Structures are given as structure tokens and as C-alpha cells.
CSV table of C-alpha atoms in Angstrom, one decimal:
chain,number,residue,atom,x,y,z
A,116,UNK,CA,67.4,254.1,86.3
A,117,UNK,CA,64.5,256.3,85.3
A,118,UNK,CA,63.4,256.7,88.8
A,119,UNK,CA,66.9,257.7,89.8
A,120,UNK,CA,67.2,260.3,87.0
A,121,UNK,CA,63.7,261.7,87.6
A,122,UNK,CA,64.5,262.0,91.4
A,123,UNK,CA,64.1,265.3,93.1
A,124,UNK,CA,67.9,265.7,93.7
A,125,UNK,CA,68.9,265.3,90.1
A,126,UNK,CA,66.1,267.4,88.7
A,127,UNK,CA,66.9,270.2,91.1
A,128,UNK,CA,70.4,270.2,89.8
A,129,UNK,CA,69.3,270.3,86.2
A,130,UNK,CA,66.8,273.1,87.0
A,131,UNK,CA,69.5,275.2,88.7
A,132,UNK,CA,72.1,274.5,86.1
A,133,UNK,CA,69.8,275.7,83.2
A,134,UNK,CA,67.8,278.2,85.2
A,135,UNK,CA,64.5,276.5,84.4
A,136,UNK,CA,61.1,277.7,85.5
A,137,UNK,CA,62.5,281.0,87.0
A,138,UNK,CA,59.0,282.6,87.3
A,139,UNK,CA,57.5,279.5,88.9
A,140,UNK,CA,60.3,279.2,91.4
A,141,UNK,CA,59.6,282.7,92.6
A,142,UNK,CA,55.9,281.8,93.3
A,143,UNK,CA,55.8,278.1,94.2
A,144,UNK,CA,57.9,275.8,96.3
A,145,UNK,CA,60.6,273.6,94.8
A,146,UNK,CA,58.4,270.5,95.0
A,147,UNK,CA,56.0,271.9,92.6
A,148,UNK,CA,58.7,273.0,90.2
A,149,UNK,CA,60.3,269.5,90.3
A,150,UNK,CA,56.9,267.9,89.7
A,151,UNK,CA,56.3,270.3,86.8
A,152,UNK,CA,59.6,269.4,85.2
A,153,UNK,CA,59.0,265.7,85.8
A,154,UNK,CA,55.7,265.9,84.0
A,155,UNK,CA,57.5,267.6,81.1
A,156,UNK,CA,59.8,264.6,80.7
A,157,UNK,CA,58.8,261.6,78.7
A,158,UNK,CA,60.8,258.3,78.5
A,159,UNK,CA,59.5,255.7,75.8
A,160,UNK,CA,61.0,252.3,75.1
A,161,UNK,CA,61.1,251.6,71.3
A,162,UNK,CA,59.7,248.2,70.2
A,163,UNK,CA,62.1,245.9,68.6
A,164,UNK,CA,61.6,245.5,64.9
A,165,UNK,CA,63.8,242.5,64.5
A,166,UNK,CA,64.7,239.5,66.7
A,167,UNK,CA,68.3,240.5,67.3
A,168,UNK,CA,67.9,244.2,67.2
A,169,UNK,CA,69.1,246.2,70.2
A,170,UNK,CA,66.8,247.9,72.7
A,171,UNK,CA,66.4,251.5,72.4
A,172,UNK,CA,64.4,254.3,74.0
A,173,UNK,CA,63.7,258.0,73.6
A,174,UNK,CA,63.8,260.9,76.1
A,175,UNK,CA,61.9,264.0,75.4
A,176,UNK,CA,61.5,267.3,77.3
A,177,UNK,CA,59.0,270.0,76.7
A,178,UNK,CA,59.9,273.7,77.3
A,179,UNK,CA,59.6,277.2,75.9
A,180,UNK,CA,63.1,277.9,74.8
A,181,UNK,CA,64.3,275.7,71.8
A,182,UNK,CA,68.0,275.8,72.7
A,183,UNK,CA,67.4,275.2,76.3
A,184,UNK,CA,65.1,272.3,75.6
A,185,UNK,CA,67.9,270.8,73.5
A,186,UNK,CA,70.5,271.2,76.2
A,187,UNK,CA,68.2,269.8,78.9
A,188,UNK,CA,67.3,266.8,76.7
A,189,UNK,CA,71.0,266.0,76.0
A,190,UNK,CA,71.8,266.4,79.7
A,191,UNK,CA,69.0,264.0,80.7
A,192,UNK,CA,70.3,261.4,78.1
A,193,UNK,CA,73.8,261.8,79.5
A,194,UNK,CA,72.7,261.3,83.1
A,195,UNK,CA,70.8,258.3,82.0
A,196,UNK,CA,73.9,256.7,80.4
A,197,UNK,CA,76.1,257.6,83.4
A,198,UNK,CA,73.6,256.2,85.9
A,199,UNK,CA,73.3,253.0,83.8
A,200,UNK,CA,77.0,252.6,83.9
A,201,UNK,CA,77.1,253.1,87.6
A,202,UNK,CA,74.3,250.6,88.2
A,203,UNK,CA,76.0,248.1,86.0
A,204,UNK,CA,79.4,248.5,87.8
A,205,UNK,CA,77.6,248.3,91.1
A,206,UNK,CA,75.8,245.1,90.1
A,207,UNK,CA,79.0,243.5,88.7
A,208,UNK,CA,80.9,244.4,92.0
A,209,UNK,CA,78.0,243.1,94.1
A,210,UNK,CA,77.8,239.9,92.1
A,211,UNK,CA,81.5,239.3,92.3
A,212,UNK,CA,81.5,240.1,96.1
A,213,UNK,CA,78.6,237.7,96.7
A,214,UNK,CA,80.2,234.9,94.7
A,215,UNK,CA,83.5,235.5,96.5
A,216,UNK,CA,81.8,235.0,99.9
A,217,UNK,CA,79.9,231.9,98.7
A,218,UNK,CA,83.2,230.5,97.4
A,219,UNK,CA,84.9,231.0,100.7
A,220,UNK,CA,82.1,229.4,102.5
A,221,UNK,CA,82.0,226.4,100.1
A,222,UNK,CA,85.8,226.1,100.1
A,223,UNK,CA,85.6,225.7,103.9
A,224,UNK,CA,82.9,223.2,103.5
A,225,UNK,CA,85.0,221.3,100.9
A,226,UNK,CA,88.0,221.2,103.2
A,227,UNK,CA,85.8,219.9,106.1
A,228,UNK,CA,84.3,217.2,103.8
A,229,UNK,CA,87.8,216.4,102.5
A,230,UNK,CA,89.1,216.1,106.0
A,231,UNK,CA,86.1,213.8,106.9
A,232,UNK,CA,87.0,211.5,104.0
A,233,UNK,CA,90.7,211.5,105.0
A,234,UNK,CA,89.8,210.7,108.6
A,235,UNK,CA,87.4,207.9,107.5
A,236,UNK,CA,90.2,206.4,105.3
A,237,UNK,CA,92.6,206.5,108.2
A,238,UNK,CA,90.1,204.9,110.6
A,239,UNK,CA,89.2,202.2,107.9
A,240,UNK,CA,92.7,201.5,106.8
A,241,UNK,CA,92.8,197.9,105.6
A,242,UNK,CA,89.0,197.8,105.2
A,243,UNK,CA,88.6,200.1,102.1
A,244,UNK,CA,87.1,198.8,98.9
A,245,UNK,CA,90.2,199.3,96.9
A,246,UNK,CA,92.1,197.1,99.4
A,247,UNK,CA,89.8,194.1,99.1
A,248,UNK,CA,91.8,192.3,96.4
A,249,UNK,CA,95.0,192.8,98.3
A,250,UNK,CA,93.4,191.6,101.5
A,251,UNK,CA,92.1,188.4,99.8
A,252,UNK,CA,95.5,187.6,98.5
A,253,UNK,CA,97.2,188.2,101.9
A,254,UNK,CA,94.5,186.1,103.6
A,255,UNK,CA,95.2,183.3,101.1
A,256,UNK,CA,98.9,183.6,101.7
A,257,UNK,CA,98.5,183.6,105.5
A,258,UNK,CA,96.3,180.5,105.4
A,259,UNK,CA,98.9,178.7,103.3
A,260,UNK,CA,101.6,179.7,105.8
A,261,UNK,CA,99.5,178.6,108.7
A,262,UNK,CA,98.8,175.3,107.0
A,263,UNK,CA,102.6,174.8,106.3
A,264,UNK,CA,103.4,175.8,109.9
A,265,UNK,CA,100.9,173.3,111.4
A,266,UNK,CA,102.4,170.6,109.2
A,267,UNK,CA,105.9,171.6,110.5
A,268,UNK,CA,104.6,171.4,114.0
A,269,UNK,CA,103.2,167.9,113.5
A,270,UNK,CA,106.5,166.8,111.8
A,271,UNK,CA,108.6,168.2,114.7
A,272,UNK,CA,106.3,166.6,117.2
A,273,UNK,CA,106.8,163.3,115.5
A,274,UNK,CA,110.6,163.8,115.5
A,275,UNK,CA,110.5,164.8,119.2
A,276,UNK,CA,108.7,161.5,120.0
A,277,UNK,CA,111.1,159.6,117.9
A,278,UNK,CA,114.1,161.1,119.7
A,279,UNK,CA,112.5,160.5,123.0
A,280,UNK,CA,111.8,156.9,122.2
A,281,UNK,CA,115.4,156.4,121.0
A,282,UNK,CA,116.8,157.9,124.2
A,283,UNK,CA,114.6,155.8,126.4
A,284,UNK,CA,115.5,152.7,124.3
A,285,UNK,CA,119.2,153.4,124.9
A,286,UNK,CA,118.6,153.8,128.6
A,287,UNK,CA,116.6,150.6,128.9
A,288,UNK,CA,119.3,148.7,127.0
A,289,UNK,CA,122.1,150.0,129.3
A,290,UNK,CA,120.1,149.3,132.4
A,291,UNK,CA,120.1,145.7,131.5
A,292,UNK,CA,123.6,145.7,130.3
A,293,UNK,CA,124.9,146.8,133.7
A,294,UNK,CA,123.3,144.0,135.6
A,295,UNK,CA,125.4,140.9,136.4
A,296,UNK,CA,123.0,138.7,134.5
A,297,UNK,CA,123.0,140.9,131.5
A,298,UNK,CA,126.4,142.6,131.6
A,299,UNK,CA,128.1,142.6,128.1
A,300,UNK,CA,124.7,141.9,126.5
A,301,UNK,CA,123.3,144.5,124.1
A,302,UNK,CA,119.8,143.2,124.6
A,303,UNK,CA,120.0,141.3,121.4
A,304,UNK,CA,120.6,137.8,122.8
A,305,UNK,CA,118.3,135.4,124.5
A,306,UNK,CA,118.9,137.0,127.9
A,307,UNK,CA,115.3,138.0,128.2
A,308,UNK,CA,112.6,137.3,125.7
A,309,UNK,CA,110.6,140.4,126.8
A,310,UNK,CA,113.5,142.8,126.3
A,311,UNK,CA,114.4,141.2,123.0
A,312,UNK,CA,110.8,141.5,121.8
A,313,UNK,CA,110.7,145.1,123.0
A,314,UNK,CA,114.0,146.0,121.1
A,315,UNK,CA,112.7,144.2,118.0
A,316,UNK,CA,109.4,146.2,118.0
A,317,UNK,CA,111.4,149.5,118.4
A,318,UNK,CA,113.5,148.6,115.4
A,319,UNK,CA,110.5,147.7,113.3
A,320,UNK,CA,108.8,151.0,114.3
A,321,UNK,CA,111.7,153.0,113.3
A,322,UNK,CA,111.9,151.2,110.0
A,323,UNK,CA,108.2,151.6,109.5
A,324,UNK,CA,108.3,155.3,110.3
A,325,UNK,CA,110.9,155.8,107.8
A,326,UNK,CA,108.7,154.4,105.1
A,327,UNK,CA,105.2,155.3,106.1
A,328,UNK,CA,103.2,158.1,107.6
A,329,UNK,CA,102.1,158.1,111.3
A,330,UNK,CA,98.6,157.2,110.2
A,331,UNK,CA,99.7,154.1,108.5
A,332,UNK,CA,98.2,150.9,110.0
A,333,UNK,CA,101.6,149.2,110.5
A,334,UNK,CA,102.9,152.2,112.4
A,335,UNK,CA,99.8,152.4,114.6
A,336,UNK,CA,99.9,148.7,115.3
A,337,UNK,CA,103.6,148.8,116.3
A,338,UNK,CA,103.0,151.8,118.5
A,339,UNK,CA,100.2,150.0,120.3
A,340,UNK,CA,102.3,146.8,120.8
A,341,UNK,CA,105.2,148.9,122.2
A,342,UNK,CA,103.0,150.7,124.5
A,343,UNK,CA,101.7,147.4,125.9
A,344,UNK,CA,105.3,146.1,126.4
A,345,UNK,CA,106.5,149.3,128.0
A,346,UNK,CA,104.6,148.6,131.2
A,347,UNK,CA,106.0,145.1,131.4
A,348,UNK,CA,109.6,146.4,130.6
A,349,UNK,CA,109.3,149.0,133.4
A,350,UNK,CA,108.2,146.4,135.9
A,351,UNK,CA,111.1,144.2,134.9
A,352,UNK,CA,113.6,147.1,135.1
A,353,UNK,CA,112.2,148.0,138.5
A,354,UNK,CA,112.7,144.3,139.7
A,355,UNK,CA,116.1,144.3,138.2
A,356,UNK,CA,117.0,147.5,140.0
A,357,UNK,CA,115.7,146.2,143.3
A,358,UNK,CA,117.7,143.0,142.7
A,359,UNK,CA,120.9,145.1,142.0
A,360,UNK,CA,120.3,147.1,145.3
A,361,UNK,CA,119.9,143.8,147.2
A,362,UNK,CA,122.9,142.2,145.8
A,363,UNK,CA,124.8,145.6,146.3
A,364,UNK,CA,125.7,145.7,142.7
A,365,UNK,CA,127.3,149.0,141.4
A,366,UNK,CA,124.8,151.5,139.9
A,367,UNK,CA,124.3,151.1,136.2
A,368,UNK,CA,126.8,152.9,134.0
A,369,UNK,CA,126.4,153.8,130.5
A,370,UNK,CA,129.0,152.9,128.0
A,371,UNK,CA,130.8,155.5,125.9
A,372,UNK,CA,128.7,154.9,122.7
A,373,UNK,CA,125.4,155.0,124.6
A,374,UNK,CA,126.4,158.3,126.2
A,375,UNK,CA,127.4,159.8,122.9
A,376,UNK,CA,124.2,158.7,121.2
A,377,UNK,CA,122.0,159.8,124.1
A,378,UNK,CA,123.8,163.2,124.1
A,379,UNK,CA,123.1,163.6,120.4
A,380,UNK,CA,119.4,162.5,120.6
A,381,UNK,CA,119.0,164.8,123.6
A,382,UNK,CA,120.4,167.7,121.7
A,383,UNK,CA,118.2,166.9,118.7
A,384,UNK,CA,115.3,166.6,121.1
A,385,UNK,CA,115.9,169.9,122.7
A,386,UNK,CA,116.4,171.6,119.3
A,387,UNK,CA,113.1,170.0,118.2
A,388,UNK,CA,111.4,171.4,121.3
A,389,UNK,CA,112.7,174.9,120.4
A,390,UNK,CA,111.5,174.4,116.9
A,391,UNK,CA,108.1,173.3,118.1
A,392,UNK,CA,107.8,176.3,120.4
A,393,UNK,CA,108.9,178.7,117.7
A,394,UNK,CA,106.5,177.1,115.2
A,395,UNK,CA,103.7,177.3,117.7
A,396,UNK,CA,104.3,181.0,118.3
A,397,UNK,CA,104.4,181.6,114.6
A,398,UNK,CA,101.1,179.6,114.2
A,399,UNK,CA,99.5,181.7,116.9
A,400,UNK,CA,100.7,184.9,115.1
A,401,UNK,CA,99.4,183.6,111.8
A,402,UNK,CA,96.0,182.8,113.3
A,403,UNK,CA,95.7,186.3,114.7
A,404,UNK,CA,96.6,187.7,111.3
A,405,UNK,CA,94.1,185.4,109.6
A,406,UNK,CA,91.3,186.6,111.9
A,407,UNK,CA,92.3,190.2,111.3
A,408,UNK,CA,92.2,190.0,107.6
A,409,UNK,CA,88.9,188.0,107.7
A,410,UNK,CA,87.4,190.8,109.7
A,411,UNK,CA,88.7,193.4,107.3
A,412,UNK,CA,87.2,191.5,104.4
A,413,UNK,CA,83.8,191.2,106.2
A,414,UNK,CA,83.8,194.9,107.1
A,415,UNK,CA,84.6,196.1,103.5
A,416,UNK,CA,81.0,196.2,102.2
A,417,UNK,CA,79.9,198.4,105.0
A,418,UNK,CA,82.9,200.7,104.6
A,419,UNK,CA,82.3,200.9,101.0
A,420,UNK,CA,78.7,202.1,101.6
A,421,UNK,CA,79.9,204.7,104.0
A,422,UNK,CA,82.6,205.9,101.6
A,423,UNK,CA,80.1,206.1,98.7
A,424,UNK,CA,77.9,208.4,100.8
A,425,UNK,CA,80.8,210.7,101.8
A,426,UNK,CA,82.2,210.8,98.3
A,427,UNK,CA,78.8,211.5,96.8
A,428,UNK,CA,78.3,214.6,98.9
A,429,UNK,CA,81.9,215.7,98.3
A,430,UNK,CA,81.6,215.3,94.5
A,431,UNK,CA,78.3,217.3,94.5
A,432,UNK,CA,79.8,220.0,96.6
A,433,UNK,CA,82.9,220.1,94.3
A,434,UNK,CA,80.7,220.4,91.2
A,435,UNK,CA,78.8,223.3,92.9
A,436,UNK,CA,82.2,224.9,93.8
A,437,UNK,CA,83.5,224.6,90.3
A,438,UNK,CA,80.2,226.2,89.0
A,439,UNK,CA,80.6,229.0,91.4
A,440,UNK,CA,84.2,229.5,90.4
A,441,UNK,CA,83.2,229.8,86.7
A,442,UNK,CA,80.5,232.3,87.6
A,443,UNK,CA,83.0,234.3,89.7
A,444,UNK,CA,85.4,234.4,86.7
A,445,UNK,CA,82.6,235.6,84.5
A,446,UNK,CA,81.5,238.3,87.1
A,447,UNK,CA,85.1,239.5,87.3
A,448,UNK,CA,85.4,239.8,83.6
A,449,UNK,CA,82.1,241.7,83.5
A,450,UNK,CA,83.3,244.0,86.3
A,451,UNK,CA,86.5,244.7,84.4
A,452,UNK,CA,84.7,245.4,81.2
A,453,UNK,CA,82.3,247.8,83.0
A,454,UNK,CA,85.3,249.6,84.6
A,455,UNK,CA,86.9,250.0,81.2
A,456,UNK,CA,83.4,250.9,79.8
A,457,UNK,CA,83.7,248.1,77.2
A,458,UNK,CA,80.7,246.1,78.3
A,459,UNK,CA,77.2,246.4,77.1
A,460,UNK,CA,76.1,250.0,77.6
A,461,UNK,CA,73.8,252.7,76.2
A,462,UNK,CA,74.9,255.2,73.7
A,463,UNK,CA,73.2,258.2,72.1
A,464,UNK,CA,72.0,257.2,68.6
A,465,UNK,CA,70.2,260.5,67.8
A,466,UNK,CA,71.2,263.5,70.0
A,467,UNK,CA,68.6,266.2,70.6
A,468,UNK,CA,68.7,269.2,68.2
A,469,UNK,CA,67.2,272.7,68.3
A,470,UNK,CA,63.6,272.4,67.1
A,471,UNK,CA,62.8,274.4,63.9
A,472,UNK,CA,59.2,274.8,64.8
A,473,UNK,CA,57.3,274.7,68.2
A,474,UNK,CA,56.0,271.4,69.3
A,475,UNK,CA,52.8,273.1,70.5
A,476,UNK,CA,50.5,275.0,70.0
A,477,UNK,CA,49.6,273.8,66.3
A,478,UNK,CA,48.0,277.0,65.0
A,479,UNK,CA,46.5,275.4,61.9
A,480,UNK,CA,45.0,272.7,64.0
A,481,UNK,CA,43.6,275.2,66.4
A,482,UNK,CA,42.0,277.2,63.5
A,483,UNK,CA,40.5,274.2,62.0
A,484,UNK,CA,39.2,273.0,65.3
A,485,UNK,CA,37.8,276.5,66.0
A,486,UNK,CA,36.0,276.6,62.6
A,487,UNK,CA,34.5,273.2,63.2
A,488,UNK,CA,33.4,274.1,66.6
A,489,UNK,CA,31.8,277.4,65.3
A,490,UNK,CA,29.8,275.6,62.7
A,491,UNK,CA,28.7,273.1,65.1
A,492,UNK,CA,27.7,275.8,67.5
A,493,UNK,CA,25.7,277.7,64.9
A,494,UNK,CA,23.7,274.7,63.7
A,495,UNK,CA,23.2,273.7,67.3
A,496,UNK,CA,21.8,277.1,68.3
A,497,UNK,CA,19.5,277.2,65.3
A,498,UNK,CA,18.2,273.7,66.1
A,499,UNK,CA,17.8,274.7,69.7
A,500,UNK,CA,15.7,277.8,68.8
A,501,UNK,CA,13.6,275.8,66.4
A,502,UNK,CA,12.9,273.2,69.0
A,503,UNK,CA,11.6,275.9,71.4
A,504,UNK,CA,9.2,277.5,68.8
A,505,UNK,CA,5.7,276.0,69.4
A,506,UNK,CA,3.7,278.1,66.7
A,507,UNK,CA,2.4,276.8,63.4
A,508,UNK,CA,3.8,278.5,60.4
A,509,UNK,CA,2.3,276.4,57.5
A,510,UNK,CA,-1.0,274.4,56.8
A,511,UNK,CA,1.0,271.2,56.8
A,512,UNK,CA,2.2,271.9,60.4
A,513,UNK,CA,-1.4,272.2,61.6
A,514,UNK,CA,-2.6,269.1,59.7
A,515,UNK,CA,0.4,267.0,61.0
A,516,UNK,CA,-0.2,268.2,64.6
A,517,UNK,CA,-4.1,267.9,64.6
A,518,UNK,CA,-4.3,265.0,62.1
A,519,UNK,CA,-7.4,266.6,60.5
A,520,UNK,CA,-7.7,268.4,57.1
A,521,UNK,CA,-7.6,272.3,57.1
A,522,UNK,CA,-10.7,273.8,55.5
A,523,UNK,CA,-9.5,277.4,55.3
A,524,UNK,CA,-6.8,279.7,56.4
A,525,UNK,CA,-6.9,283.3,57.6
A,526,UNK,CA,-3.9,285.2,56.3
A,527,UNK,CA,-2.0,287.6,58.5
A,528,UNK,CA,-3.2,291.0,57.4
A,529,UNK,CA,-0.2,292.8,58.9
A,530,UNK,CA,2.2,290.7,57.1
A,531,UNK,CA,0.3,291.2,53.9
A,532,UNK,CA,0.3,294.9,54.4
A,533,UNK,CA,4.0,294.9,54.9
A,534,UNK,CA,4.5,292.9,51.8
A,535,UNK,CA,2.3,295.3,49.8
A,536,UNK,CA,4.1,298.3,51.1
């Protein structure tokens, strides 16, 4: 501010306004006049006497006319205050503008980081840390459903085999019942021991399956025995069929009850087949879902680490943004205060007054200094003349110079005559 006030432009205006240095302006260029006025201005900062006291400074100007000196000094002080206010307003506006630009840049960066986090969440949907508990519960439920579905498939397969066996049993019985040797027989009599044994094993198997599981030893043993007899029964049926053909017997015909039972068992068999197919499709779907959620759970730790890095940068940027926002609000308040001239500013504590006596020269001081200089010059001149005189005036001068005693002295007769006269 001092440099701005003491600049040539401002000092020229003050010189012209108060018509300063009129004689010098007629003889010297304006640069010399401005430099002369600049050397006559003194700005001193006052030391603070207390810790919380305000800063202060004094402005002084030296000139020949008391009233003009007062006016120029007050003008310089006013210029100082005005320039200080302009500088503070400019600084406040510059700070606010800088913070606004930084906020816009940081806001764009925040939006970009926020969009990155949003895109990451969309890409990692189902693998986020906050979804881990839900994924574990869903995986457990899917595994339970898959287990139940597999059990249903096994049960349906068992029913399918049972219906198939019952259908085959009815067909075998009716094949024998249509032959001449076995017509009217329900394969329960003593027509053929092999058939009777086969039918008995079938009944025992059905009875055992209603009581025990498929893995029960009795069920396994009965199935093994029936499997061994099936080949023998098939051979016997084939022989019987050939015998019927040779004897030109009519083709085997199922009775009404057998047809009804076979139709029921066939319908149940087909329904069971549909149920098995549907259950297998459901099991396939559940397996895919189980694999999907297992993969999500396995990927969760890695996604969590990536999200932590993104969130950490975002939180740090958001903190800086909030800090800049607070600074911008403070800068705007300071700018408004400066515009209303309510902020911290300089004010004149002691305006310049017309001096009652000249600042210089101090005549008493000059007289005193002149007297001192005169005395010193007199004594110095006397000492100088004495130091140049090489003659001896007294006996002691001779003795001190020659370092021998003086035996006699010859008086100056002319001096004696003068004294006598």
C-alpha cells in the first residue's frame, strides 16, 4: 500500500492539487519533484505496547507552509485508507473467485468419483459386502431346496419303478391266464411253480417297500431274487407264446380288471415321469443358483477391498470439498463486509493539525551548536599555533629539552627596555 501511495502517479496528483514545489517544477523535471516529495514523506509503524493492541502507524510530511503541510498529510492518510480498502476488497474478491473455481473443479471430481462408485456397485451387484449375510441365507435356503428336490426325485424314481413293476406283473399274469393251460387261473394256483414263486416275490417286495426303505436288506434281497426269476419267466412266456402260435390259439386278451389297473398304473407312471422331469429341471436350476451364490460369496472379499479404496478416496475428496465450501462462505462474508466497509480497516486516530512552530530549523539548537563549535575552534587554533612554535621561552623549557641544568640566562635587553619605558 505504501508503494502504491508513494507512486509517481499519485504523488503527481497531490503535487498538482496543492500546487507543491512550484519553484522546483519550473526548474527541474517532474521526476525530480516527485522524488523530492517522496523523500519528504515518512511512514512509521508503531510498536504494539500490549498483546491485543491494534496495529498503528504514522504518516508525516515536511514542507514550508504549515496549513499546506496539514492538508497534504491528511490527504496522504486518506489515500492510504482508500487504497487499503480497495486492496482488501480485491483480495476478498480474488479469494472468493479462486475458491469458486476450486469448488467447481472439486465438485466435478466428486461427481465422477460418485459415478465410479455407482458403476462399481452396479457391476458388483450381489457381491457387495453388505449383501454377504443375505447371500449366505439364500445359499443355505437353496441348498435345502436342492436337497429336498433330490429326495423327491429319488422318491419319484422309486414310485416309477414300482408302477412299472406292477404293470409288468399284470401283463405277465394275463399272458398266462389267456393260454389254454392257464386260462381262468390268476397265477395263484399250482399251474406253474415258477410263476407262483414270481408272483409271491412281487407281493413280498411290495409289502416290504411299504414298510422299509429301498436300502433295507430285505428289499434289496427281494429285488435280487425277482431279477433272477425275471429271465426265467420271460423264457417261459416266450415258450408259452410260441406254443400258442403253434396251436393257433387266440392272442392273449386282458380282462377288464387288468385293463383298468394297467391304465391306472400307466397314468400314475406317466405322471411320475412328468414329476421326475420337472423335479430334475428344478434341481438343475437350483444347482445353477447355488453355484452363482457360491461365486458371489467368494468374490465378496475382493469387491470389499475395491470398494474400500474407492470410498476412501471419495470420503477424502468430500472432506476437502466441505472444507473449501466453508472457506468460500467465510470469503463471501469477508467480501460483503469489505463492500459495506464493516470489516477490519484503518481509521485516522490523530489527524494532522497546523503546526504551531516549525519542525526545523531549531534556532536555539543551532546557536548552542555554533557556540560549542566556536569554542572548540578557538582552543584548537591556539593549540595549533602553540604546537608550531619551536622557541624556548623559559629556563624549564631549555632544561626539559636539553636534559642538562642551565648555568646562566641572558635576558632580552629589548624586552627589558620596553618594560622600563
